[in-house]
């Protein structure tokens, strides 16, 4: 029954994914965004993702802008941003997913995400400027500041988070998301989307849990470096 449930969710995901493009064609952007969020959630369900312990994030009740950040320990993290947190950010996911999700680069941009070529310095610079604009316009964004699945956030937390925070007076809400039950093949196929999808479809459940969260306010720091160091220490201290 579990496999049947997952396959049904996978079929529903692809159906909704292709349907959402038609709503963009007819200028129904809000409906298209909503459908894409559901499609992402269906894909997470088909991958056996248990999300019950990840929804209770802090919400800032003031009128301040907010940058959500989190560790990046699973290939499914982009789907969490899309399907659970329903926020925009910056990603390189289009480079890996176009084999399993045709036109994903178009879908990502239409939703409001920025795409990045991390090897191009000019692309990185432009992306920071665009992120600043998006944050001002949308009030909330979601980032994975380690930059990749290879580099852990404990090793590298991009200084661009503090830069954006200081520039826009945005609070940073840091989330520690634990991922349990990943298999050896999950790790082996993390940059091979089709194999990862097939493997996950028939693997044990993968559990996401929110273990800790903390708010960092740029008004409490005299410079960006101190803020960046404290955010990284948050992830270093379990």
XYZ file of N, CA and C in Angstrom:
714
model
N 0.827 -1.217 0.000
C 0.000 0.000 0.000
C 0.861 1.267 0.000
N 1.966 1.229 0.730
C 2.847 2.397 0.807
C 3.418 2.730 -0.575
N 3.862 1.713 -1.318
C 4.422 1.933 -2.659
C 3.349 2.499 -3.594
N 2.143 1.968 -3.507
C 1.035 2.453 -4.331
C 0.745 3.924 -4.020
N 0.745 4.255 -2.734
C 0.521 5.645 -2.293
C 1.592 6.567 -2.874
N 2.838 6.126 -2.845
C 3.935 6.955 -3.362
C 3.826 7.134 -4.878
N 3.503 6.054 -5.580
C 3.375 6.146 -7.037
C 2.232 7.085 -7.420
N 1.131 7.025 -6.687
C 0.000 7.921 -6.938
C 0.411 9.384 -6.738
N 1.203 9.631 -5.704
C 1.683 10.990 -5.451
C 2.628 11.462 -6.545
N 3.439 10.538 -7.057
C 4.362 10.892 -8.132
C 3.592 11.260 -9.409
N 2.566 10.471 -9.726
C 1.731 10.766 -10.894
C 1.018 12.101 -10.707
N 0.504 12.335 -9.493
C -0.176 13.604 -9.201
C 0.781 14.778 -9.325
N 2.005 14.587 -8.873
C 3.024 15.640 -8.950
C 3.261 16.057 -10.399
N 3.519 15.091 -11.265
C 3.806 15.414 -12.659
C 2.592 16.016 -13.364
N 1.413 15.517 -13.025
C 0.185 16.074 -13.621
C 0.023 17.544 -13.245
N 0.161 17.834 -11.959
C 0.022 19.219 -11.486
C 1.139 20.108 -12.030
N 2.339 19.544 -12.104
C 3.487 20.304 -12.597
C 3.235 20.823 -14.013
N 2.747 19.960 -14.895
C 2.508 20.383 -16.272
C 1.265 21.267 -16.386
N 0.266 21.014 -15.533
C -0.941 21.853 -15.550
C -0.605 23.290 -15.162
N 0.322 23.469 -14.217
C 0.580 24.817 -13.691
C 1.092 25.764 -14.780
N 1.755 25.219 -15.810
C 2.249 26.069 -16.897
C 1.104 26.757 -17.647
N -0.030 26.060 -17.784
C -1.161 26.640 -18.499
C -1.709 27.865 -17.770
N -1.676 27.832 -16.450
C -2.159 28.983 -15.686
C -1.237 30.185 -15.844
N 0.062 29.933 -16.009
C 0.973 31.039 -16.303
C 0.695 31.624 -17.691
N 0.410 30.741 -18.644
C 0.105 31.202 -20.001
C -1.102 32.134 -19.993
N -2.100 31.824 -19.149
C -3.312 32.627 -19.072
C -3.262 33.670 -17.950
N -2.008 33.978 -17.507
C -1.761 35.077 -16.561
C -2.404 34.866 -15.187
N -2.624 33.611 -14.811
C -3.167 33.309 -13.479
C -2.012 32.885 -12.567
N -1.159 33.857 -12.229
C 0.091 33.549 -11.548
C -0.104 32.997 -10.141
N -1.068 33.535 -9.400
C -1.299 33.057 -8.033
C -1.740 31.599 -8.027
N -2.619 31.249 -8.959
C -3.087 29.860 -9.047
C -1.932 28.956 -9.474
N -1.128 29.433 -10.419
C 0.018 28.645 -10.891
C 1.000 28.386 -9.757
N 1.272 29.415 -8.951
C 2.181 29.251 -7.803
C 1.627 28.227 -6.822
N 0.338 28.331 -6.540
C -0.314 27.414 -5.593
C -0.233 25.971 -6.085
N -0.481 25.771 -7.371
C -0.420 24.420 -7.944
C 1.003 23.869 -7.874
N 1.992 24.721 -8.151
C 3.380 24.270 -8.093
C 3.786 23.892 -6.664
N 3.276 24.604 -5.682
C 3.544 24.269 -4.279
C 2.966 22.899 -3.921
N 1.757 22.636 -4.397
C 1.139 21.326 -4.151
C 1.929 20.231 -4.861
N 2.370 20.518 -6.092
C 3.161 19.540 -6.851
C 4.445 19.180 -6.101
N 5.095 20.184 -5.513
C 6.321 19.941 -4.744
C 6.032 19.066 -3.531
N 4.904 19.326 -2.872
C 4.518 18.526 -1.711
C 4.208 17.086 -2.114
N 3.559 16.912 -3.247
C 3.266 15.570 -3.758
C 4.561 14.820 -4.074
N 5.532 15.523 -4.623
C 6.809 14.882 -4.930
C 7.527 14.468 -3.652
N 7.464 15.304 -2.628
C 8.040 14.940 -1.334
C 7.363 13.686 -0.772
N 6.043 13.628 -0.884
C 5.308 12.453 -0.402
C 5.716 11.201 -1.171
N 5.920 11.348 -2.468
C 6.304 10.189 -3.282
C 7.708 9.698 -2.935
N 8.543 10.601 -2.423
C 9.905 10.243 -2.011
C 9.954 9.669 -0.590
N 8.790 9.533 0.042
C 8.737 8.970 1.387
C 9.169 9.942 2.467
N 8.961 11.243 2.222
C 9.377 12.258 3.198
C 8.324 12.414 4.290
N 8.761 12.288 5.538
C 7.912 12.527 6.700
C 8.184 13.950 7.174
N 7.176 14.824 7.091
C 7.365 16.262 7.339
C 6.639 16.753 8.573
N 6.155 15.842 9.410
C 5.316 16.234 10.542
C 6.020 17.145 11.539
N 7.340 17.023 11.670
C 8.064 17.781 12.695
C 8.820 18.985 12.123
N 8.405 19.475 10.983
C 9.186 20.542 10.352
C 8.376 21.809 10.092
N 7.139 21.834 10.476
C 6.260 22.939 10.109
C 6.207 24.064 11.137
N 6.684 23.826 12.340
C 6.518 24.811 13.412
C 7.668 25.813 13.487
N 7.871 26.565 12.413
C 8.938 27.556 12.423
C 8.435 28.857 13.047
N 9.370 29.611 13.603
C 9.020 30.898 14.201
C 8.603 31.873 13.114
N 7.602 32.652 13.422
C 7.181 33.716 12.521
C 7.416 35.045 13.227
N 8.081 35.949 12.530
C 8.331 37.264 13.104
C 7.052 38.086 13.005
N 6.560 38.572 14.144
C 5.270 39.263 14.180
C 5.402 40.766 13.922
N 6.623 41.265 13.857
C 6.821 42.668 13.539
C 6.709 42.878 12.035
N 6.915 44.098 11.596
C 6.819 44.408 10.170
C 8.185 44.324 9.499
N 9.128 43.665 10.161
C 10.486 43.559 9.634
C 10.553 42.496 8.535
N 11.521 42.669 7.664
C 11.789 41.646 6.660
C 12.498 40.468 7.320
N 12.384 39.277 6.711
C 12.944 38.068 7.319
C 13.696 37.245 6.270
N 14.901 36.821 6.644
C 15.667 35.875 5.840
C 15.703 34.557 6.607
N 15.100 33.530 6.072
C 15.177 32.199 6.666
C 16.403 31.498 6.089
N 17.182 30.882 6.962
C 18.322 30.095 6.482
C 18.267 28.709 7.130
N 18.895 27.742 6.467
C 18.919 26.379 7.007
C 20.118 25.625 6.462
N 20.493 24.568 7.154
C 21.523 23.656 6.659
C 20.981 22.911 5.442
N 21.893 22.516 4.564
C 21.525 21.868 3.299
C 22.105 20.457 3.296
N 21.308 19.482 3.780
C 21.806 18.116 3.960
C 21.065 17.072 3.139
N 20.127 17.512 2.298
C 19.361 16.556 1.496
C 19.045 17.154 0.124
N 19.062 16.320 -0.933
C 18.648 16.803 -2.256
C 17.196 17.274 -2.284
N 16.419 16.899 -1.268
C 15.010 17.282 -1.222
C 14.785 18.657 -0.597
N 15.848 19.317 -0.156
C 15.706 20.609 0.523
C 15.012 21.661 -0.335
N 15.309 21.664 -1.626
C 14.660 22.641 -2.509
C 13.147 22.438 -2.520
N 12.712 21.179 -2.473
C 11.272 20.901 -2.442
C 10.640 21.343 -1.128
N 11.412 21.302 -0.045
C 10.905 21.800 1.241
C 10.621 23.300 1.155
N 11.558 24.024 0.570
C 11.380 25.471 0.415
C 10.125 25.751 -0.394
N 9.923 24.969 -1.439
C 8.797 25.170 -2.352
C 7.476 24.679 -1.759
N 7.486 23.458 -1.225
C 6.232 22.827 -0.838
C 5.812 23.025 0.600
N 6.766 23.270 1.495
C 6.441 23.415 2.919
C 6.522 24.877 3.360
N 7.658 25.518 3.098
C 7.836 26.907 3.532
C 7.218 27.896 2.543
N 7.083 27.500 1.283
C 6.417 28.302 0.246
C 7.053 29.688 0.111
N 8.387 29.676 0.039
C 9.137 30.919 -0.083
C 10.072 30.839 -1.286
N 10.516 31.984 -1.734
C 11.471 32.031 -2.840
C 12.881 32.221 -2.302
N 13.854 31.899 -3.143
C 15.249 32.056 -2.759
C 16.126 32.010 -3.989
N 17.267 31.381 -3.842
C 18.213 31.258 -4.949
C 18.658 29.800 -5.039
N 18.820 29.299 -6.245
C 19.073 27.870 -6.384
C 19.881 27.539 -7.630
N 20.517 26.388 -7.587
C 21.147 25.802 -8.785
C 20.425 24.503 -9.166
N 19.251 24.270 -8.565
C 18.521 23.012 -8.761
C 18.178 22.754 -10.222
N 17.967 23.820 -10.991
C 17.596 23.647 -12.405
C 18.676 22.903 -13.192
N 19.935 23.001 -12.737
C 21.034 22.337 -13.437
C 20.979 20.820 -13.284
N 20.374 20.368 -12.168
C 20.342 18.934 -11.877
C 19.000 18.285 -12.219
N 17.930 19.081 -12.221
C 16.587 18.506 -12.307
C 15.980 18.488 -13.700
N 16.656 19.100 -14.692
C 16.001 19.218 -15.998
C 15.779 17.869 -16.666
N 16.522 16.813 -16.254
C 16.300 15.490 -16.822
C 14.998 14.859 -16.321
N 14.616 15.182 -15.078
C 13.418 14.574 -14.503
C 12.222 15.522 -14.495
N 12.479 16.828 -14.603
C 11.402 17.818 -14.652
C 11.648 18.766 -15.828
N 11.116 18.449 -16.982
C 11.317 19.305 -18.155
C 10.848 20.739 -17.895
N 11.575 21.692 -18.413
C 11.257 23.124 -18.268
C 11.342 23.618 -16.824
N 12.118 22.916 -15.993
C 12.201 23.298 -14.582
C 12.802 24.691 -14.422
N 13.725 25.074 -15.313
C 14.313 26.414 -15.215
C 13.252 27.493 -15.401
N 12.286 27.240 -16.298
C 11.187 28.189 -16.505
C 10.282 28.222 -15.280
N 9.953 27.038 -14.744
C 9.067 26.947 -13.576
C 9.673 27.664 -12.369
N 10.982 27.469 -12.168
C 11.667 28.086 -11.035
C 11.614 29.607 -11.129
N 11.914 30.127 -12.307
C 11.937 31.586 -12.486
C 10.540 32.181 -12.393
N 9.552 31.484 -12.953
C 8.179 31.985 -12.878
C 7.680 32.037 -11.442
N 8.099 31.088 -10.641
C 7.674 31.083 -9.240
C 8.292 32.249 -8.473
N 9.483 32.665 -8.884
C 10.139 33.787 -8.220
C 11.526 33.485 -7.699
N 11.989 32.235 -7.869
C 13.348 31.888 -7.450
C 14.371 32.520 -8.394
N 15.541 32.779 -7.874
C 16.659 33.216 -8.696
C 17.542 32.014 -8.993
N 18.081 31.963 -10.187
C 19.011 30.882 -10.534
C 20.432 31.424 -10.509
N 21.368 30.554 -10.216
C 22.748 30.977 -9.978
C 23.739 30.063 -10.693
N 24.743 30.665 -11.295
C 25.909 29.933 -11.771
C 27.021 30.211 -10.765
N 27.238 29.267 -9.846
C 28.150 29.507 -8.730
C 29.616 29.636 -9.174
N 29.914 29.231 -10.410
C 31.285 29.342 -10.909
C 31.564 30.708 -11.549
N 30.523 31.481 -11.742
C 30.638 32.779 -12.396
C 30.525 33.894 -11.353
N 31.636 34.638 -11.134
C 31.640 35.708 -10.129
C 30.605 36.781 -10.458
N 30.464 37.084 -11.724
C 29.503 38.093 -12.143
C 28.076 37.659 -11.832
N 27.794 36.370 -12.033
C 26.474 35.816 -11.717
C 26.197 35.903 -10.222
N 27.215 35.619 -9.411
C 27.041 35.694 -7.960
C 26.745 37.120 -7.506
N 27.468 38.078 -8.070
C 27.267 39.482 -7.711
C 25.863 39.945 -8.089
N 25.438 39.630 -9.316
C 24.104 40.018 -9.768
C 23.013 39.373 -8.918
N 23.267 38.135 -8.502
C 22.273 37.409 -7.705
C 22.053 38.063 -6.350
N 23.125 38.563 -5.732
C 22.991 39.249 -4.446
C 22.134 40.499 -4.598
N 22.357 41.250 -5.667
C 21.569 42.470 -5.914
C 20.100 42.119 -6.137
N 19.857 41.031 -6.876
C 18.475 40.611 -7.126
C 17.810 40.081 -5.857
N 18.588 39.365 -5.039
C 18.053 38.879 -3.765
C 17.629 40.042 -2.877
N 18.445 41.079 -2.859
C 18.121 42.268 -2.076
C 16.803 42.883 -2.547
N 16.642 42.953 -3.854
C 15.398 43.485 -4.425
C 14.212 42.600 -4.058
N 14.372 41.275 -4.193
C 13.287 40.343 -3.856
C 12.892 40.437 -2.398
N 13.891 40.576 -1.531
C 13.622 40.670 -0.093
C 12.829 41.932 0.227
N 13.201 43.035 -0.406
C 12.475 44.295 -0.194
C 11.035 44.171 -0.679
N 10.854 43.505 -1.820
C 9.522 43.381 -2.411
C 8.637 42.366 -1.692
N 9.231 41.208 -1.340
C 8.424 40.093 -0.831
C 8.469 39.928 0.679
N 9.384 40.632 1.335
C 9.505 40.652 2.806
C 10.134 39.391 3.392
N 10.101 38.262 2.670
C 10.671 37.010 3.177
C 11.379 36.264 2.038
N 12.533 35.686 2.353
C 13.210 34.783 1.415
C 13.796 33.614 2.208
N 14.186 32.563 1.501
C 14.758 31.374 2.141
C 16.070 31.039 1.442
N 17.129 30.859 2.236
C 18.451 30.572 1.670
C 19.108 29.374 2.347
N 19.929 28.666 1.571
C 20.830 27.647 2.116
C 22.254 28.201 1.976
N 22.773 28.868 2.999
C 24.019 29.636 2.848
C 25.307 28.837 2.781
N 25.221 27.508 2.869
C 26.444 26.717 2.653
C 26.744 26.611 1.155
N 25.709 26.756 0.348
C 25.894 26.795 -1.095
C 25.775 25.472 -1.818
N 25.996 24.343 -1.131
C 25.923 23.052 -1.820
C 25.755 21.921 -0.821
N 25.440 20.722 -1.368
C 25.349 19.525 -0.530
C 26.715 19.040 -0.091
N 27.736 19.402 -0.850
C 29.094 18.943 -0.541
C 29.670 19.684 0.656
N 29.506 21.004 0.667
C 30.035 21.836 1.759
C 28.973 22.008 2.829
N 29.271 21.584 4.043
C 28.327 21.701 5.141
C 28.316 23.129 5.677
N 27.196 23.512 6.263
C 27.057 24.863 6.792
C 28.013 25.117 7.958
N 28.417 24.032 8.625
C 29.394 24.169 9.712
C 30.765 24.588 9.175
N 31.013 24.287 7.905
C 32.292 24.637 7.272
C 32.229 26.001 6.595
N 31.073 26.324 6.037
C 30.939 27.590 5.313
C 29.524 28.143 5.430
N 29.428 29.351 5.939
C 28.155 30.072 5.950
C 28.402 31.395 5.228
N 27.780 31.556 4.089
C 28.057 32.704 3.221
C 27.840 34.031 3.944
N 28.773 34.935 3.756
C 28.681 36.268 4.369
C 27.577 37.102 3.724
N 27.034 36.614 2.597
C 25.973 37.362 1.920
C 24.701 37.448 2.762
N 24.503 36.497 3.691
C 23.321 36.539 4.561
C 23.374 37.787 5.441
N 24.501 37.993 6.111
C 24.656 39.179 6.963
C 24.629 40.452 6.120
N 25.218 40.389 4.936
C 25.208 41.548 4.030
C 23.766 41.967 3.723
N 22.937 41.004 3.331
C 21.541 41.297 3.022
C 20.781 41.765 4.260
N 21.083 41.152 5.384
C 20.425 41.505 6.635
C 20.706 42.956 7.017
N 21.978 43.347 6.932
C 22.352 44.727 7.258
C 21.772 45.716 6.247
N 21.811 45.352 4.961
C 21.345 46.253 3.907
C 19.847 46.533 3.993
N 19.073 45.532 4.416
C 17.612 45.661 4.396
C 16.988 45.704 5.795
N 17.842 45.661 6.826
C 17.373 45.610 8.216
C 16.467 44.397 8.454
N 16.838 43.279 7.839
C 16.034 42.055 7.953
C 16.553 41.170 9.083
N 15.637 40.613 9.842
C 16.012 39.593 10.815
C 16.349 38.293 10.083
N 17.228 37.512 10.682
C 17.563 36.193 10.149
C 17.019 35.137 11.099
N 16.219 34.233 10.587
C 15.735 33.104 11.394
C 16.465 31.859 10.911
N 17.364 31.382 11.763
C 18.192 30.220 11.417
C 17.507 28.941 11.884
N 17.407 27.968 10.990
C 16.751 26.695 11.290
C 17.756 25.559 11.213
N 17.726 24.687 12.212
C 18.495 23.446 12.151
C 17.520 22.332 11.786
N 17.699 21.776 10.598
C 16.808 20.724 10.124
C 17.578 19.405 10.081
N 17.140 18.464 10.894
C 17.773 17.143 10.919
C 17.101 16.228 9.897
N 17.920 15.432 9.239
C 17.405 14.471 8.255
C 17.777 13.068 8.723
N 16.766 12.256 9.001
C 16.987 10.906 9.523
C 16.610 9.853 8.476
N 17.264 8.711 8.573
C 16.934 7.547 7.745
C 17.413 7.636 6.298
N 18.330 8.537 5.991
C 18.883 8.533 4.638
C 19.691 7.254 4.434
N 19.627 6.719 3.245
C 20.337 5.478 2.946
C 21.680 5.774 2.280
N 22.493 4.744 2.169
C 23.783 4.889 1.480
C 23.557 5.307 0.027
N 22.514 4.780 -0.587
C 22.224 5.118 -1.985
C 21.696 6.544 -2.123
N 21.033 7.055 -1.099
C 20.627 8.462 -1.123
C 21.854 9.353 -1.289
N 22.894 9.021 -0.566
C 24.144 9.778 -0.649
C 24.812 9.558 -2.010
N 24.800 8.328 -2.482
C 25.454 7.980 -3.742
C 24.803 8.676 -4.939
N 23.461 8.833 -4.892
C 22.727 9.362 -6.032
C 22.319 10.832 -5.876
N 22.888 11.543 -4.909
C 22.402 12.897 -4.613
C 22.541 13.870 -5.777
N 23.487 13.612 -6.704
C 23.627 14.455 -7.883
C 23.202 13.718 -9.159
N 22.418 12.645 -8.982
C 21.868 11.888 -10.113
C 20.357 11.790 -9.919
N 19.634 12.843 -10.286
C 18.211 12.977 -9.936
C 17.329 11.801 -10.322
N 17.509 11.234 -11.533
C 16.631 10.142 -11.946
C 16.843 8.912 -11.070
N 18.117 8.547 -10.831
C 18.416 7.405 -9.968
C 17.968 7.672 -8.536
N 18.145 8.929 -8.097
C 17.711 9.287 -6.734
C 16.201 9.125 -6.604
N 15.466 9.591 -7.612
C 14.007 9.508 -7.579
C 13.546 8.054 -7.503
N 14.087 7.204 -8.358
C 13.698 5.793 -8.369
C 14.059 5.119 -7.049
N 15.255 5.397 -6.557
C 15.696 4.815 -5.294
C 14.794 5.231 -4.139
N 14.464 6.536 -4.076
C 13.630 7.061 -2.996
C 12.216 6.503 -3.057
N 11.734 6.271 -4.256
C 10.370 5.771 -4.440
C 10.163 4.446 -3.724
N 11.233 3.636 -3.644
C 11.115 2.300 -3.056
C 11.915 2.148 -1.755
N 12.430 3.259 -1.219
C 13.242 3.196 0.004
C 12.407 3.491 1.241
N 13.024 3.275 2.396
C 12.355 3.579 3.659
C 12.085 5.084 3.778
N 11.181 5.434 4.677
C 10.834 6.837 4.865
C 12.045 7.653 5.301
N 12.098 8.877 4.836
C 13.128 9.812 5.259
C 12.436 10.875 6.122
N 12.982 11.125 7.300
C 12.301 11.971 8.282
C 13.017 13.313 8.426
N 12.274 14.381 8.237
C 12.791 15.739 8.450
C 12.240 16.275 9.762
N 13.127 16.793 10.602
C 12.675 17.355 11.866
C 13.396 18.672 12.136
N 12.660 19.613 12.687
C 13.218 20.910 13.046
C 13.680 20.843 14.491
N 15.007 20.799 14.685
C 15.526 20.591 16.038
C 15.711 21.892 16.809
N 16.179 22.944 16.128
C 16.396 24.233 16.790
C 16.153 25.366 15.814
N 15.839 26.531 16.367
C 15.734 27.738 15.554
C 16.095 28.946 16.414
N 16.680 29.932 15.772
C 17.126 31.111 16.512
C 17.042 32.345 15.624
N 16.658 33.460 16.232
C 16.538 34.716 15.497
C 17.789 35.565 15.718
N 18.339 36.076 14.629
C 19.487 36.983 14.676
C 19.045 38.339 14.117
N 19.274 39.392 14.900
C 18.850 40.735 14.521
C 20.075 41.586 14.220
N 20.189 42.146 13.015
C 21.373 42.938 12.672
C 21.573 44.149 13.577
N 20.509 44.595 14.218
C 20.611 45.746 15.122
C 21.432 45.418 16.373
N 21.650 44.126 16.613
C 22.413 43.709 17.797
C 23.900 43.525 17.519
N 24.351 43.804 16.286
C 25.752 43.559 15.918
C 26.382 44.828 15.343
N 27.640 45.039 15.688
C 28.324 46.243 15.206
C 28.841 46.080 13.776
N 28.993 44.821 13.331
C 29.410 44.600 11.944
C 28.927 43.237 11.442
N 29.047 43.036 10.149
C 28.527 41.827 9.508
C 29.321 40.583 9.894
N 30.619 40.749 10.108
C 31.457 39.593 10.428
C 31.050 38.954 11.747
N 30.776 39.780 12.751
C 30.340 39.251 14.049
C 29.026 38.482 13.910
N 28.126 39.028 13.123
C 26.835 38.357 12.916
C 27.019 37.026 12.204
N 27.867 37.007 11.172
C 28.138 35.769 10.440
C 28.755 34.716 11.358
N 29.701 35.123 12.197
C 30.352 34.189 13.134
C 29.353 33.592 14.115
N 28.436 34.421 14.624
C 27.444 33.912 15.583
C 26.465 32.951 14.915
N 26.092 33.243 13.684
C 25.194 32.331 12.960
C 25.878 30.990 12.712
N 27.164 31.025 12.357
C 27.874 29.775 12.121
C 28.055 29.000 13.419
N 28.298 29.703 14.515
C 28.421 29.037 15.822
C 27.125 28.336 16.212
N 25.997 28.907 15.803
C 24.700 28.276 16.066
C 24.648 26.874 15.453
N 25.206 26.732 14.249
C 25.188 25.433 13.581
C 26.314 24.514 14.084
N 27.388 25.089 14.598
C 28.483 24.285 15.130
C 28.133 23.653 16.469
N 27.305 24.349 17.251
C 26.963 23.879 18.595
C 25.662 23.073 18.568
N 25.782 21.786 18.675
C 24.584 20.915 18.684
C 24.007 20.824 20.081
